[in-house]
Structure formats: structure tokens, C-alpha cells
Short mmCIF file of C-alpha atoms in Angstrom, two decimals:
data_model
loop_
_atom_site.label_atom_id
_atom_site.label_comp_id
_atom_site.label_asym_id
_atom_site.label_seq_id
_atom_site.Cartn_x
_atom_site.Cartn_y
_atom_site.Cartn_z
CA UNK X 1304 -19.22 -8.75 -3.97
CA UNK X 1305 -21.37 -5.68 -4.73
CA UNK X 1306 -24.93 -6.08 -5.83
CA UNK X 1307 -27.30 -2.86 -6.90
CA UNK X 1308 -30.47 -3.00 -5.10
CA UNK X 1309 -33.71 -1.73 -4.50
CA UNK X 1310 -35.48 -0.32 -1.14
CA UNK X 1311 -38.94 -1.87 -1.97
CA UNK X 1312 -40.61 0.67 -0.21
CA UNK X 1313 -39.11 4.05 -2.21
CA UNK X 1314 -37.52 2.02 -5.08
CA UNK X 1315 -34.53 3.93 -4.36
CA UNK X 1316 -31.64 2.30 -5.43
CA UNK X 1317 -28.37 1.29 -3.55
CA UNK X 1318 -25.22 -0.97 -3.69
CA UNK X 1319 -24.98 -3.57 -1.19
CA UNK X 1320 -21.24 -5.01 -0.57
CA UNK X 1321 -21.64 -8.28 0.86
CA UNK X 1322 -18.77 -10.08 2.69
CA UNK X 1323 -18.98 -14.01 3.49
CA UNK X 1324 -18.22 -14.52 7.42
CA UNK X 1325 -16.54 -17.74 6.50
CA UNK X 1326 -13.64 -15.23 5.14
CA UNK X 1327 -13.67 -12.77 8.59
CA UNK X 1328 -11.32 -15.11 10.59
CA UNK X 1329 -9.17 -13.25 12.79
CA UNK X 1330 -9.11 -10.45 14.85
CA UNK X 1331 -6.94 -8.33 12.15
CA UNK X 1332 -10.37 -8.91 9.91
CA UNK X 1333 -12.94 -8.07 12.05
CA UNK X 1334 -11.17 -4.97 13.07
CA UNK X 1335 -11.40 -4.10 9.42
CA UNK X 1336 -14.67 -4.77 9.27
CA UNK X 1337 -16.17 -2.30 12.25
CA UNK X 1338 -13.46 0.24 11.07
CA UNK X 1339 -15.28 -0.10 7.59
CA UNK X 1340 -18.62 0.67 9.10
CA UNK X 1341 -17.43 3.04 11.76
CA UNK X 1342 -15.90 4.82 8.94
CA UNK X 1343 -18.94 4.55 6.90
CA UNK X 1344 -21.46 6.03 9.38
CA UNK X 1345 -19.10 9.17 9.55
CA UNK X 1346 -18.77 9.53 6.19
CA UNK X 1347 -22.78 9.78 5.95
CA UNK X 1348 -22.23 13.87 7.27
CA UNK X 1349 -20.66 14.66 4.31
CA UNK X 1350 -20.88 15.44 0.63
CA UNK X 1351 -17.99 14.02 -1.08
CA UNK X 1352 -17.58 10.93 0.83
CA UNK X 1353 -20.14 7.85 0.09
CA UNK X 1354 -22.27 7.14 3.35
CA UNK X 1355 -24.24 4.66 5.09
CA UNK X 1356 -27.78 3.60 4.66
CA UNK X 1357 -27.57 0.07 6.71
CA UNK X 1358 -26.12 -2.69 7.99
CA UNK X 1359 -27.37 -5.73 8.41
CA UNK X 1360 -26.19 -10.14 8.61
CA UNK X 1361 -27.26 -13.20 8.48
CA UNK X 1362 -25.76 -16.46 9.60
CA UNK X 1363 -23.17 -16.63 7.27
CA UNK X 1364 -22.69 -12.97 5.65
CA UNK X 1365 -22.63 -9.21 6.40
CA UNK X 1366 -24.44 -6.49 4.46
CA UNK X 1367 -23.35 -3.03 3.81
CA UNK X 1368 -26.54 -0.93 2.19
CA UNK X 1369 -24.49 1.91 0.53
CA UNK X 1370 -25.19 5.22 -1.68
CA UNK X 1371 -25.02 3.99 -5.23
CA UNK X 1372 -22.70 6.60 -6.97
CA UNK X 1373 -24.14 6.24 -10.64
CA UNK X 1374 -21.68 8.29 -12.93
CA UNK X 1375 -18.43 5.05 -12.47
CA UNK X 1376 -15.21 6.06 -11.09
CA UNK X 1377 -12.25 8.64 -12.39
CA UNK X 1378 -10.38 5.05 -13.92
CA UNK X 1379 -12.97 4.92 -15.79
CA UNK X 1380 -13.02 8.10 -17.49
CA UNK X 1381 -9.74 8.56 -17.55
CA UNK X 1382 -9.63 5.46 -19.71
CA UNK X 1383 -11.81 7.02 -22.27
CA UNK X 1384 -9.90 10.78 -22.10
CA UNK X 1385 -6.44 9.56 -21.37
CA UNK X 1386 -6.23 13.36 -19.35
CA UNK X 1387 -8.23 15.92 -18.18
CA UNK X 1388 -8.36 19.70 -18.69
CA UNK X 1389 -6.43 21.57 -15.89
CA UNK X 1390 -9.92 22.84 -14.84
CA UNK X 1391 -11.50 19.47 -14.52
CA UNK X 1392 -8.55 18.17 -12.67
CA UNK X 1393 -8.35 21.05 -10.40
CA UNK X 1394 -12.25 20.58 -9.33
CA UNK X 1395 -11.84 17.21 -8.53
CA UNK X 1396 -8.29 17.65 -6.54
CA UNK X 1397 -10.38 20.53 -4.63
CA UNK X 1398 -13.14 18.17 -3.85
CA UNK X 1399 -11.02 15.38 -2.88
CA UNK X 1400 -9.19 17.75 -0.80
CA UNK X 1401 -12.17 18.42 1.26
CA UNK X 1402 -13.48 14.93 1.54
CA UNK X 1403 -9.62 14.14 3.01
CA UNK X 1404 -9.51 16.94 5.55
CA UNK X 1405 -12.89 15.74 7.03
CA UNK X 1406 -11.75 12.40 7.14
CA UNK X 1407 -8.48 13.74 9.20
CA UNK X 1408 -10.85 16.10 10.94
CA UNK X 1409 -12.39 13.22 12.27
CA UNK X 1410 -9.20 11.22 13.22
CA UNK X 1411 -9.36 9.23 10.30
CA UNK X 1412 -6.15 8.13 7.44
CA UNK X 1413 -7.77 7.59 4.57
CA UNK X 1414 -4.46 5.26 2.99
CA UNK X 1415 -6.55 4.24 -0.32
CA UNK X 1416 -7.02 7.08 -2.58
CA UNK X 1417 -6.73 6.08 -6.26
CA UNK X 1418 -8.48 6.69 -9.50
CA UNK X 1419 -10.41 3.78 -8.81
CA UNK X 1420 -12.32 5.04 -5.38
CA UNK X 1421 -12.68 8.28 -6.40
CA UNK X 1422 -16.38 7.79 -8.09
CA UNK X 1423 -19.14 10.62 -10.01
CA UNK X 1424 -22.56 10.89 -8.78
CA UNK X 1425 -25.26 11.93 -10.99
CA UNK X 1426 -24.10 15.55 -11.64
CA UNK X 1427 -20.37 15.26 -11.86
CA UNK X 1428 -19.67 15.78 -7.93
CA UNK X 1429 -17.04 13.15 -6.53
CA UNK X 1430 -17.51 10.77 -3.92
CA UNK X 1431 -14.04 8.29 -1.97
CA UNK X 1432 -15.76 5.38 -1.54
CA UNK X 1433 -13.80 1.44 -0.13
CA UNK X 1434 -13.01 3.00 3.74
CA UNK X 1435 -11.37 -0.89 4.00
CA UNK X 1436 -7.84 0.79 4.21
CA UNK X 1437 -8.71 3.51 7.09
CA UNK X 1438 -7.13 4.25 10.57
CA UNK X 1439 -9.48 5.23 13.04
CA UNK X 1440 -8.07 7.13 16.38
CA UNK X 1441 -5.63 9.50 14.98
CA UNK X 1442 -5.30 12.58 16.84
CA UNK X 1443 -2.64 15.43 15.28
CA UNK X 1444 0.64 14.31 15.82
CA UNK X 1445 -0.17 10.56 15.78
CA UNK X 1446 1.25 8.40 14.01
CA UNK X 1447 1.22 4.38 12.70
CA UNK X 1448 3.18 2.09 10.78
CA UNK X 1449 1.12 -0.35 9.12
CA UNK X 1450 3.13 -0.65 5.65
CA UNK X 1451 -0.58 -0.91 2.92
CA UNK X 1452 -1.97 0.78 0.26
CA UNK X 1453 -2.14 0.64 -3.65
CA UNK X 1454 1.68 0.12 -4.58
CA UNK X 1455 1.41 3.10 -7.28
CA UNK X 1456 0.15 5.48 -4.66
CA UNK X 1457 2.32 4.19 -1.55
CA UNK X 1458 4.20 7.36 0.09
CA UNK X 1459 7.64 7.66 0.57
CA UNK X 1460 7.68 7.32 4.23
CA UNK X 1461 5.29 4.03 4.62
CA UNK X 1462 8.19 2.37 1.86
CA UNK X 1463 10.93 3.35 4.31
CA UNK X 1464 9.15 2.05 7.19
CA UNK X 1465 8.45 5.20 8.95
CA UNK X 1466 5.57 6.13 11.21
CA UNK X 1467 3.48 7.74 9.28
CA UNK X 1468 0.44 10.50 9.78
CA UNK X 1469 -2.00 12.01 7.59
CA UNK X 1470 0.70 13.15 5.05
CA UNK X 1471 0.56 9.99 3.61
CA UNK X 1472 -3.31 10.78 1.97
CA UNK X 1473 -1.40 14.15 0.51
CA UNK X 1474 0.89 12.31 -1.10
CA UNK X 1475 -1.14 10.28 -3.12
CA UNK X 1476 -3.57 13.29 -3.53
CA UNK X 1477 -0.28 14.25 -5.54
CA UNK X 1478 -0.23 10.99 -7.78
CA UNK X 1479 -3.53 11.17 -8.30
CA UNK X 1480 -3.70 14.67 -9.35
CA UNK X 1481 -0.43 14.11 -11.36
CA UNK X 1482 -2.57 11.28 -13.33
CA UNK X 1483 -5.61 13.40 -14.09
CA UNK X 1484 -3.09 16.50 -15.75
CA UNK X 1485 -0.26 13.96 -17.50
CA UNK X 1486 -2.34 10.99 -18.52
CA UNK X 1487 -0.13 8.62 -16.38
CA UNK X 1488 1.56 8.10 -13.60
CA UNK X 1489 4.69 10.01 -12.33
CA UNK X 1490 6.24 6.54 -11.59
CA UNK X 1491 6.23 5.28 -14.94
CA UNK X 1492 9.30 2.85 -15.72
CA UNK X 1493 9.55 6.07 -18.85
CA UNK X 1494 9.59 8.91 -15.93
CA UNK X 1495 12.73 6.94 -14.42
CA UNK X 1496 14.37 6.66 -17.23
CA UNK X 1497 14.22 10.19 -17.61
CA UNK X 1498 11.88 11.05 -20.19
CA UNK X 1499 8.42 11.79 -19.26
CA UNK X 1500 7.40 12.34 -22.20
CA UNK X 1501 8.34 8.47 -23.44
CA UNK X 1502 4.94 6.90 -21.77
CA UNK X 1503 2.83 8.06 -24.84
CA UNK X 1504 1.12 6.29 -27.99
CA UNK X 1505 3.20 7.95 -30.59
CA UNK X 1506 6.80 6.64 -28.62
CA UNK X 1507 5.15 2.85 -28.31
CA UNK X 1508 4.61 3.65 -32.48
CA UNK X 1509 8.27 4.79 -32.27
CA UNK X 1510 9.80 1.63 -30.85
CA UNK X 1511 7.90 -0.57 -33.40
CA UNK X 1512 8.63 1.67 -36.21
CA UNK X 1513 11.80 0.64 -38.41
CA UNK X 1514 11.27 -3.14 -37.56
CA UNK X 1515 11.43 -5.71 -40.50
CA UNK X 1516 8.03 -5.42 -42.94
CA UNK X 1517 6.71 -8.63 -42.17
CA UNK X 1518 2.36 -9.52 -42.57
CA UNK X 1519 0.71 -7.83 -39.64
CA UNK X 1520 -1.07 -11.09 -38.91
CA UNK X 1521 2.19 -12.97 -38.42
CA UNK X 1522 4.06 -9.70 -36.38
CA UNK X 1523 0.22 -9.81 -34.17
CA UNK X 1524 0.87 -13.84 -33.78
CA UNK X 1525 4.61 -13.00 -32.64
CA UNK X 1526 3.80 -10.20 -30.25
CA UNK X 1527 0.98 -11.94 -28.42
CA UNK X 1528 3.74 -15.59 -28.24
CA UNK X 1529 6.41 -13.00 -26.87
CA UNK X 1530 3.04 -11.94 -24.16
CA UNK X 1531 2.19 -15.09 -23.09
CA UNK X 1532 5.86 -16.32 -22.72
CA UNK X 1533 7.60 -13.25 -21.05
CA UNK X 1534 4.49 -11.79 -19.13
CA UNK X 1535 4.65 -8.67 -20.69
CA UNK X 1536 5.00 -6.49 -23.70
CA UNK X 1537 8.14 -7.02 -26.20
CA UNK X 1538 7.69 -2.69 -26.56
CA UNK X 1539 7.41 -2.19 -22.48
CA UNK X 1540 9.22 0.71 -21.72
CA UNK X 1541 11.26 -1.33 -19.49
CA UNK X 1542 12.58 -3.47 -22.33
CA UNK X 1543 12.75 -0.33 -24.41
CA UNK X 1544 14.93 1.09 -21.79
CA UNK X 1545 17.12 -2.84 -22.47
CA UNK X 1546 16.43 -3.66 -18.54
CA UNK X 1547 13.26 -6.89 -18.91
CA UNK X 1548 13.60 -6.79 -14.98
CA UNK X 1549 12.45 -3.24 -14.37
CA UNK X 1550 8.86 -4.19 -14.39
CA UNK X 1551 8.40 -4.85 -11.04
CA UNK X 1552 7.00 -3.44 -8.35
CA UNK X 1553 10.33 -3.51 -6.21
CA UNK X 1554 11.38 -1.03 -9.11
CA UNK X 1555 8.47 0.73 -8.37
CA UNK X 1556 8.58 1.00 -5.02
CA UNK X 1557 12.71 2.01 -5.71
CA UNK X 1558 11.47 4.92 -7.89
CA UNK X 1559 9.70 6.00 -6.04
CA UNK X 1560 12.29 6.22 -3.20
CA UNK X 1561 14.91 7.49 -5.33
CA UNK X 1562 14.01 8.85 -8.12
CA UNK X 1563 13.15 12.72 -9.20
CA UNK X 1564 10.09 13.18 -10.25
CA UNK X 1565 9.71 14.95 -13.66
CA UNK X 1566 6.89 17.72 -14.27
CA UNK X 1567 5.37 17.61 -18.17
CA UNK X 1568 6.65 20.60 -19.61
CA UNK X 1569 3.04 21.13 -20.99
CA UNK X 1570 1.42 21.92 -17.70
CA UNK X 1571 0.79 25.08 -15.99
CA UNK X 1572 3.23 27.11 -13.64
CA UNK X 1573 0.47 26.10 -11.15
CA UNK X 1574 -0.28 22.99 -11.89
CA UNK X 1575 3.32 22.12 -11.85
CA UNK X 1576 3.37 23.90 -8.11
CA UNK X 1577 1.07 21.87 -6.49
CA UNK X 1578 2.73 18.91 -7.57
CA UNK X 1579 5.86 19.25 -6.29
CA UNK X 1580 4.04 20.17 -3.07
CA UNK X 1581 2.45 17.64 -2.81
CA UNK X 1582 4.67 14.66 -4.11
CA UNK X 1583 7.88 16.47 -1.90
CA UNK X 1584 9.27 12.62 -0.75
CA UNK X 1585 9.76 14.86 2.68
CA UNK X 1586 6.10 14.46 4.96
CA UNK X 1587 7.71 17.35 6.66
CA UNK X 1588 7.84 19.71 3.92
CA UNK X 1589 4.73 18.14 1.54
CA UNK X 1590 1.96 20.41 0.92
CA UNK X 1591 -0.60 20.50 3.44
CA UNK X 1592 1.76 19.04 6.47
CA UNK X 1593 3.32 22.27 7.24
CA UNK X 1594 2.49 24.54 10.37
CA UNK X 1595 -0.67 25.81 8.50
CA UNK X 1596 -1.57 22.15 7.71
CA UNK X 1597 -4.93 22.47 5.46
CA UNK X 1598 -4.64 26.05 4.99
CA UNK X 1599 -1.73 25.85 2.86
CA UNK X 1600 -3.36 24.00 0.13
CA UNK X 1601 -6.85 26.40 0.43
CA UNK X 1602 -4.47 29.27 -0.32
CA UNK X 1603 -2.35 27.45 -2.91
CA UNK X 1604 -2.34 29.40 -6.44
CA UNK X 1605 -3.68 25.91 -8.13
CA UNK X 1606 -6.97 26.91 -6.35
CA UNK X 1607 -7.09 30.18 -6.69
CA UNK X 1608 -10.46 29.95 -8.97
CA UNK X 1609 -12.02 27.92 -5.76
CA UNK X 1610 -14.53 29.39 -4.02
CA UNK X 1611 -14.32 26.60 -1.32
CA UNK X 1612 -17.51 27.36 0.54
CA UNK X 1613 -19.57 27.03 -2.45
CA UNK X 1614 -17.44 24.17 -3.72
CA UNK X 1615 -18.28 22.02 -0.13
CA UNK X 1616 -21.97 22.90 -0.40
CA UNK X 1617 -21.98 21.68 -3.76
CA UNK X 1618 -23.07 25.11 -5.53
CA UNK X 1619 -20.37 24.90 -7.77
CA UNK X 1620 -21.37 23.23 -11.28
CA UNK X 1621 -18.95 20.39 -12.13
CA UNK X 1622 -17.16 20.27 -15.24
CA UNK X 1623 -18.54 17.26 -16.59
CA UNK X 1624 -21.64 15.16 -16.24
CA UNK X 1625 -22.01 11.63 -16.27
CA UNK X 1626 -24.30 10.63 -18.93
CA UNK X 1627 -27.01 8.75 -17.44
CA UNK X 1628 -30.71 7.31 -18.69
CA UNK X 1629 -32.07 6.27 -15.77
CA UNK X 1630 -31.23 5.75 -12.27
CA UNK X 1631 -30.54 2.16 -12.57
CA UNK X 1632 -28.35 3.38 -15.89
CA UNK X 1633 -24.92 1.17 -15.70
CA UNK X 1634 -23.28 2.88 -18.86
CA UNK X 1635 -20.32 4.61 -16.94
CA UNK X 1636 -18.99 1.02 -15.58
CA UNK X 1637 -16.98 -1.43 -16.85
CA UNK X 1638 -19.10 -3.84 -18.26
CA UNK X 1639 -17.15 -7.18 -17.68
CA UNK X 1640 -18.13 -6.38 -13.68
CA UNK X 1641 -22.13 -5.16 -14.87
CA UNK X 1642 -22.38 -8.42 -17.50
CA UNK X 1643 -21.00 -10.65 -14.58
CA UNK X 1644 -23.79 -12.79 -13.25
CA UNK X 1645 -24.73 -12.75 -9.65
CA UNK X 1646 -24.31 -15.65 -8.05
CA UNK X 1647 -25.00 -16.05 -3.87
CA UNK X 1648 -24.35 -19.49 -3.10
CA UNK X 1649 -26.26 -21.56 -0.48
CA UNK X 1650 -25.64 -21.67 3.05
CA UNK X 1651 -23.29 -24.13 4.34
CA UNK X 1652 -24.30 -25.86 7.73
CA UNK X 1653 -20.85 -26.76 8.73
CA UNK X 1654 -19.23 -23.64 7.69
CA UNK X 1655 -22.04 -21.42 9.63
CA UNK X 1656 -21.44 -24.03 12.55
CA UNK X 1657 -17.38 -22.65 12.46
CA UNK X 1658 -18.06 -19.57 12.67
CA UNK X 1659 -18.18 -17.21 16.51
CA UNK X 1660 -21.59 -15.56 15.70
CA UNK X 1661 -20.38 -13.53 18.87
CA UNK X 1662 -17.78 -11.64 17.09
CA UNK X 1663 -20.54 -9.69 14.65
CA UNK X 1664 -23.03 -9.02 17.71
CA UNK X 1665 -24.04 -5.21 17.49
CA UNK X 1666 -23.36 -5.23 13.18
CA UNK X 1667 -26.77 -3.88 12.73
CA UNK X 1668 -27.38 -0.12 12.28
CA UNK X 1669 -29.49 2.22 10.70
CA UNK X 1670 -28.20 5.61 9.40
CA UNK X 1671 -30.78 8.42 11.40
CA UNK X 1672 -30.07 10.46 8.52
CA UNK X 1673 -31.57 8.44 6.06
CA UNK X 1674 -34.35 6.56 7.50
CA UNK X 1675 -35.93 5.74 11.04
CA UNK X 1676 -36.82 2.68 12.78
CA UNK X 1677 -39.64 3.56 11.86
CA UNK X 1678 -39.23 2.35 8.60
CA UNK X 1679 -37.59 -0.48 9.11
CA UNK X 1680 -40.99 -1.36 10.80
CA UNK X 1681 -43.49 -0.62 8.80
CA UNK X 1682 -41.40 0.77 5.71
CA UNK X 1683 -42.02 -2.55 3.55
CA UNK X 1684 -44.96 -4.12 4.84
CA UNK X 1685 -47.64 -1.79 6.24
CA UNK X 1686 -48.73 -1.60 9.57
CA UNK X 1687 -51.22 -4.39 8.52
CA UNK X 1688 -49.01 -7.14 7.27
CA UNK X 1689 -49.26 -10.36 8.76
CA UNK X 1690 -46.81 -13.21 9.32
CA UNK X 1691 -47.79 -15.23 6.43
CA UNK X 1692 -46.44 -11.70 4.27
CA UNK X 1693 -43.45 -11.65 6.60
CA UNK X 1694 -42.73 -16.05 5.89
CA UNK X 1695 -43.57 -15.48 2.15
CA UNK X 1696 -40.61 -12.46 1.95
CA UNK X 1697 -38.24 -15.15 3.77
CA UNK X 1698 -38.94 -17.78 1.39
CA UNK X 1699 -37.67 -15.20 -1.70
CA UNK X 1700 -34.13 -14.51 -0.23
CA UNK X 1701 -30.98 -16.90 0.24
CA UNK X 1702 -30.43 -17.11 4.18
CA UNK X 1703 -32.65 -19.13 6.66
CA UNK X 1704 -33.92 -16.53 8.96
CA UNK X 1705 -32.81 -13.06 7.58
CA UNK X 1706 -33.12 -9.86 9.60
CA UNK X 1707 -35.74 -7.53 9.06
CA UNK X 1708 -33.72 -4.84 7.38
CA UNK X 1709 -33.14 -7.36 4.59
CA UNK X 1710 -36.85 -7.69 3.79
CA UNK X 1711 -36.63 -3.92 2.65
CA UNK X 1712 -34.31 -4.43 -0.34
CA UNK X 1713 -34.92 -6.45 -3.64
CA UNK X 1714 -31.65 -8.50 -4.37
CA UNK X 1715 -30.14 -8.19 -6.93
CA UNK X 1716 -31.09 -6.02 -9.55
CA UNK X 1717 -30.63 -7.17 -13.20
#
């Protein structure tokens, strides 16, 4: 769950992901969880990359006080501009790009780059956000195996059960960037069937055109039946292409394997460049694994137009800005996750009474570059608050005996 909150003392606002102890239960989880934060507090030192303000727990859950990243993710607008004009999508690949090579800089596989953690602050700047996916400890030339990731976005060499390096964050650069020029994804069940240009509005028109004239309420009632019975579509591509069983995401993983991947014919010479670099199914040979590494993609003709020391200090003005009212302004997410209400259920005695409280000692931090003890201390009361102001805070918020960090934030926000 993540709430938007307030820091009582600046009314600053912040998300705060909360995760339910009950669910941490073996060591594979609670590594995830300190990677998270580890990950986190690095990610504070730079601009693309959504940092750390706190963490904090009580008996039975764990706070993360993040950056709240107000402009909604690239899904989202995507959504609403089905693709993007070669200069927006080269701005944001050139962002991204940066964000990744600190992250690798700093021994660190990102492994979940996707539309959907790739988010716009206020002024149109990106931010990777969801570090749940990371490996921490990898100097160059290391390697891992752990087969994850979002299927669309899986490389080549984590499906073939390779050891795998940073190349793998390239790849999916690649998809990504592939999504943001074509309006879809090079994997499409169209794209393997040869035809990249079949993944469009005006084909699904095509495959319904020349069907019987029947009332459109009655052909409606018929295509939702054929929905709920079949699980998809009757005008999938897959079915269009007279193989129901293609829909899958062993066919997607076997495309992606196997299949060539099919450049738009209305992109750039460019554009087109960097994404056969980097979508090559070789880690060897993709684009920014070579003997130069970074440097090759810096120097690519795609990013020519970068000036990438402005571009990392955030002197270069985005292409597009969020439209926002207010800070607290929500318009730029989906609202069936803004309407949801927010719901933090009561502390269970004899689920707190299962759990190792050991295993979360040390969870609390405070991010120097944000705040000091200082104001943890005083920040919310005033050096002249007594205990009565400390016991009346307690009484507003769910847990028993919560920390003193989680006096500082009103929870949630409406």
C-alpha cells in the first residue's frame, strides 16, 4: 500500500509505502526489504532516481517516507498519447540512461524498468522509482542468475538461464524506448507474425470490418459472451493470426527468444539505430555492454542533440509538463488507485506475537540530506511539548506505541 502524506511540521508532502510484517516471512523477503532501503538511501544522491526521506516500524508494519513524484508515470501518458515525439522519447531514454548508469555505478541491477516506474515530477523530469527488483554487490564483470522481472521487458539472456550483468537494464531500456517511438511493444503477438504495423486501431477496425450487419447492441452482447468465456478478445491478434493459444506469456517469452524484431518503417535512421543496439538478443554486442560500456550510448547519433551535463543537472527544459493545481494535485494518476479508500486495519495480537521483531532491528533511518535528528526531535512538537502532546499524537494513529518519526507525518491524506 502507498498512502500520500504530510510532514506536519513543513506540510511537505510524501508517499509512504507501507508493508505488513505479517507478509516478510523468510529470509528471501527480508533481504528484499533492506535491499529496498539500501537502494533507496543511494538513490537520494541523485536526480532522476526517487530517494529516501525515512524509515520507520511499528509492531506489525514497516514505513518507507518517499519523494512524492506528482506528474504519474510514462503508462500513464502513454495511455492518453498512444506515442511520443522522437524528441520527447529521446529526453526521457537520455534521462533514464543516466539514472541506470548511477545505479550500475554504484553496483546496483536495476531488473524493473517499465513504463510503469518510470514517473514525472512537477516539471517534466523523470524519476525510476519500486528498487524491489535490485541487486546490490555487483562489481564489473559480475554476474547473477535470479530469473525476475516484468515478462514484457525480460532480456534474452535471464529467459535462457544465463548469468546475467548489467546488460540486462539495457535491454529493457530498448523495450521501453521502442514503446515510447511505436506506441507498443516490439513483442506484440502482430510483430511475430510479421507485421508491425498490424497492432494498430485501424487493423482491429479491419478484422471486424466485412462481418454480418447485425444491431450493434446484440454484436456488443456477443463480443463481451465470447470475453468472458474465452478470456480474451474474439479480434486478438492472436486469433486474427488463427492460433487462440498464442496469447501467452510462454509465446512471449518464445518471441522474444526467437523472433526478429521489426523496426516501424516510420521512425528515424536514428531512432531505428539505437534500437537495434539496444534490443541486440546478444549482451555481448547490445549497446552500452561493449568495451566502451556507457560511452557508447553518450556518443550514439540518437543523442546527438544531448548536452548530457546540462541534461544530469537538470538545466535542460523537458518536453512536456505535467499539469498540476496544487501539490497535493492527483490528476496525472489513475483514478481507480486515487478513489480507492484507505483502509489500515487493526493490529492483531497473535499475528504481532508470530512475528521475530529481531529481524527488522536497525529499519529506522533518516536521510542527512533531507532532514536532521534534529527534526525528528523537535520538528513536530517544539522544544516545549509535553507528554500529554506526545500521548494525545499516539492516540490519533493505528499502532500501540509508534516511533517518533511517525508522529511527524499526517496519515493519510484525502
Amino acid at each position: 500500500m502507498v498512502l500520500m502524506v504530510e510532514l506536519r511540521r513543513t506540510k511537505r508532502v510524501y508517499a509512504m509505502k507501507v508493508i505488513k510484517k505479517a507478509l516478510v516471512t523468510d529470509d528471501e523477503d527480508i533481504d528484499w526489504v533492506q535491499t529496498e532501503k539500501h537502494v533507496f538511501e543511494t538513490a537520494s544522491n541523485h536526480p532522476f532516481l526517487v530517494g529516501l526521506h525515512s524509515c520507520f516500524q511499528t509492531p506489525s508494519r514497516l514505513f518507507f517516507v518517499i519523494e512524492f513524484v506528482r506528474g504519474g508515470d510514462l503508462m500513464f501518458h502513454m495511455q492518453r498519447q498512444r506515442r511520443l515525439p522522437e524528441e520527447h522519447a529521446r529526453f526521457y531514454a537520455a534521462e533514464i540512461s543516466l539514472a541506470l548508469h548511477f545505479l550500475h555505478s554504484h553496483g546496483i541491477i536495476y531488473r524493473d524498468l517499465k513504463l510503469d516506474n518510470v514517473l514525472l515530477d512537477h516539471e517534466g523530469h523523470i524519476k525510476l522509482t519500486d528498487y524491489g527488483m535490485c541487486k546490490e554487490g555487483v562489481r564489473p564483470g559480475d554476474t547473477t542468475s535470479t530469473f525476475c522481472g516484468t515478462p514484457n521487458y525480460i532480456a534474452p539472456e535471464i529467459l535462457r538461464g544465463e548469468e546475467y550483468g548489467f546488460s540486462v537494464d539495457w535491454w529493457a531500456l530498448g523495450v521501453l524506448t521502442y514503446e515510447m517511438l511505436a506506441g507498443r511493444s516490439p513483442f506484440d503477438i502482430a510483430q511475430a507474425a510479421d507485421n508491425p504495423d498490424q497492432n494498430t486501431e485501424d487493423y482491429l477496425f479491419q478484422l471486424v470490418r466485412g462481418r454480418s450487419a447485425v444491431s450493434v447492441d446484440w454484436w456488443a452482447l456477443g463480443v463481451l459472451t465470447y470475453e468472458m468465456l474465452a478470456g480474451r478478445s474474439p479480434f486478438d491478434i492472436a486469433q486474427a493470426a488463427d492460433n487462440p493459444d498464442q496469447n501467452t506469456e510462454d509465446y512471449l517469452f518464445q518471441v522474444i527468444l526467437e523472433k526478429t524484431i521489426r523496426i516501424p518503417r516510420s521512425l528515424s535512421v536514428k531512432a531505428a539505430s539505437v534500437l537495434k543496439g539496444f534490443l541486440n538478443k546478444s549482451a555481448a554486442e547490445r549497446l552500452g555492454c561493449g568495451e566502451n560500456a556507457f560511452l557508447d550510448i553518450l556518443h550514439h547519433p540518437f543523442f546527438k542533440t544531448i548536452d548530457w551535463e546540462m541534461l544530469e543537472q537538470k538545466q535542460v527544459v523537458p518536453p512536456f509538463k505535467p499539469r498540476l493545481e496544487s501539490e497535493r494535485d492527483l490528476a496525472n494518476f489513475p483514478p481507480e488507485f486515487t478513489d480507492e479508500p484507505v483502509h489500515l486495519t487493526p493490529d492483531n495480537d497473535t499475528v504481532i506475537a508470530d512475528i521475530d521483531q529481531s529481524e527488522f532491528e536497525g529499519f529506522e533511518y533518516v536521510n542527512p540530506l533531507l532532514m536532521s535528528l534534529e527534526d525528528c526531535a523537535y520538528g513536530s512538537y517544539g522544544a516545549e511539548s509535553s507528554s500529554s502532546d506526545y500521548d494525545s499524537v499516539c492516540s490519533e494513529l493505528p499502532a500501540k506505541r509508534p516511533t517518533l518519526l511517525q508522529h511527524m507525518f499526517c496519515l493519510p491524506l484525502n
